[in-house]
Coordinates of C-alpha atoms in Angstrom, one line a residue:
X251 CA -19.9 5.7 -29.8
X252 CA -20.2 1.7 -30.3
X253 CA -20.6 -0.1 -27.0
X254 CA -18.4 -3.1 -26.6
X255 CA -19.2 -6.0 -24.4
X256 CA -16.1 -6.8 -22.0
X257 CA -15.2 -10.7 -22.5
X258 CA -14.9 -11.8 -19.4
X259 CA -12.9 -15.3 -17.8
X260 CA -14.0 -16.4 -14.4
X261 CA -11.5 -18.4 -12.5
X262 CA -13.1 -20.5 -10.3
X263 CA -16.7 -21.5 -10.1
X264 CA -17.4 -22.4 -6.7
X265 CA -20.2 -20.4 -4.5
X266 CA -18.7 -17.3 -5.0
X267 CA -17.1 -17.4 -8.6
X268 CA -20.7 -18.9 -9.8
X269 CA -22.4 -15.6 -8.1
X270 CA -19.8 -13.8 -10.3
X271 CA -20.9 -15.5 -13.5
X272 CA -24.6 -14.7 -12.8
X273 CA -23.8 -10.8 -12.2
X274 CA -21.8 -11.4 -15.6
X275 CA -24.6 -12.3 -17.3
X276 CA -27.0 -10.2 -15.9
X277 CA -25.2 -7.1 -17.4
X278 CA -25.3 -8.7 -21.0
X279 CA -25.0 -4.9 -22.2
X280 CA -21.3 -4.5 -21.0
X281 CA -20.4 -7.9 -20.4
X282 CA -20.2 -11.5 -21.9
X283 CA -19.0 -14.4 -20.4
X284 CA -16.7 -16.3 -22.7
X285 CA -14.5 -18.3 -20.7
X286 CA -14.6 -20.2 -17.2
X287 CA -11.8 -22.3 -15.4
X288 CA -11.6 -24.6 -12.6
X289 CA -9.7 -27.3 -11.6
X290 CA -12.2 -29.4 -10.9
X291 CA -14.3 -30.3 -14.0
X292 CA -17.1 -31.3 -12.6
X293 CA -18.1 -27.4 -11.5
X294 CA -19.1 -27.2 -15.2
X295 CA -22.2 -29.1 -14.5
X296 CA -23.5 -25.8 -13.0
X297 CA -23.4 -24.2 -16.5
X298 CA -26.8 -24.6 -18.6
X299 CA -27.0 -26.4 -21.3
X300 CA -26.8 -22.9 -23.5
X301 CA -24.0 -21.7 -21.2
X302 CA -21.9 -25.0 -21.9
X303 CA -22.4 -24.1 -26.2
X304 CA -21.1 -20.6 -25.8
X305 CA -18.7 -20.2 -22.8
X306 CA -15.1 -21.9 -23.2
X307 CA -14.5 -24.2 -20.6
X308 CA -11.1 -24.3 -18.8
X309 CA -9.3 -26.7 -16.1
X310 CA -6.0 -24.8 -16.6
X311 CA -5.8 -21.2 -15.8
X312 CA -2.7 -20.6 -18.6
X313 CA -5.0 -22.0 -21.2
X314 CA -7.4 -19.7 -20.3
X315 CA -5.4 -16.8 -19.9
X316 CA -4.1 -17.1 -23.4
X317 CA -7.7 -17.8 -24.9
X318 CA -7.7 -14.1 -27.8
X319 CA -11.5 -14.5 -27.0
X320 CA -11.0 -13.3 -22.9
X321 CA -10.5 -9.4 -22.6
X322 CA -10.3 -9.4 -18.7
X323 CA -10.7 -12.1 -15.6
X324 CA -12.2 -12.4 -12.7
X325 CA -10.3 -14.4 -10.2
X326 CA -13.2 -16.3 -7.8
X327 CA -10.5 -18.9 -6.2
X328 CA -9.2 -18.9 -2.3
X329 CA -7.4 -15.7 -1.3
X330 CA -4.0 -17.8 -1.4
X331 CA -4.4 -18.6 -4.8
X332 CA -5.0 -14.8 -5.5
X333 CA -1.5 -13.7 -5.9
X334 CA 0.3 -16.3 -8.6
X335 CA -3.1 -16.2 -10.8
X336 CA -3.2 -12.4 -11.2
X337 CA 0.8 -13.0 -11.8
X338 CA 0.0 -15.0 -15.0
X339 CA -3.0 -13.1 -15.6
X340 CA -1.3 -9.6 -15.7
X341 CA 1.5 -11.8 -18.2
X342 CA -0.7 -11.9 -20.6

């Protein structure tokens, strides 16, 4: 049986949503990280120079929802955000 990586989004990349990415990458055997979003842009400066090559970056969650290249997300934003991202999230 072929193992395939899960492509993973992560919406938002503060604190928590960057301690997401790292737990993404450190399970490179299931997981890749293909896609990141946040509203500010600047978060993207956390990325390495590598990261910023291979992983999409987004400031709209839609976009990023719709990217063919994201097989699940993972929704790192404040709790009250929570409810209308996994709404357009599940819609695609």
């Amino acid at each position: 049986m072929e193992n395939k990586q899960v492509r993973f989004a992560v919406i938002g990349i503060g604190s928590m949503g960057f301690a997401h990415v790292g737990n993404i990458l450190r399970n490179s055997e299931y997981c890749a990280l293909t896609a990141v979003c946040d509203i500010n842009p600047a978060m993207f400066d956390k990325l390495s120079a590598e990261q910023k090559q291979t992983v999409k970056c987004y400031t709209n969650a839609e976009e990023c929802f719709a990217d063919e290249n994201v097989d699940a997300v993972l929704i790192a934003t404040p709790h009250y955000f929570h409810v209308p991202l996994v709404i357009q999230a599940m819609q695609h």
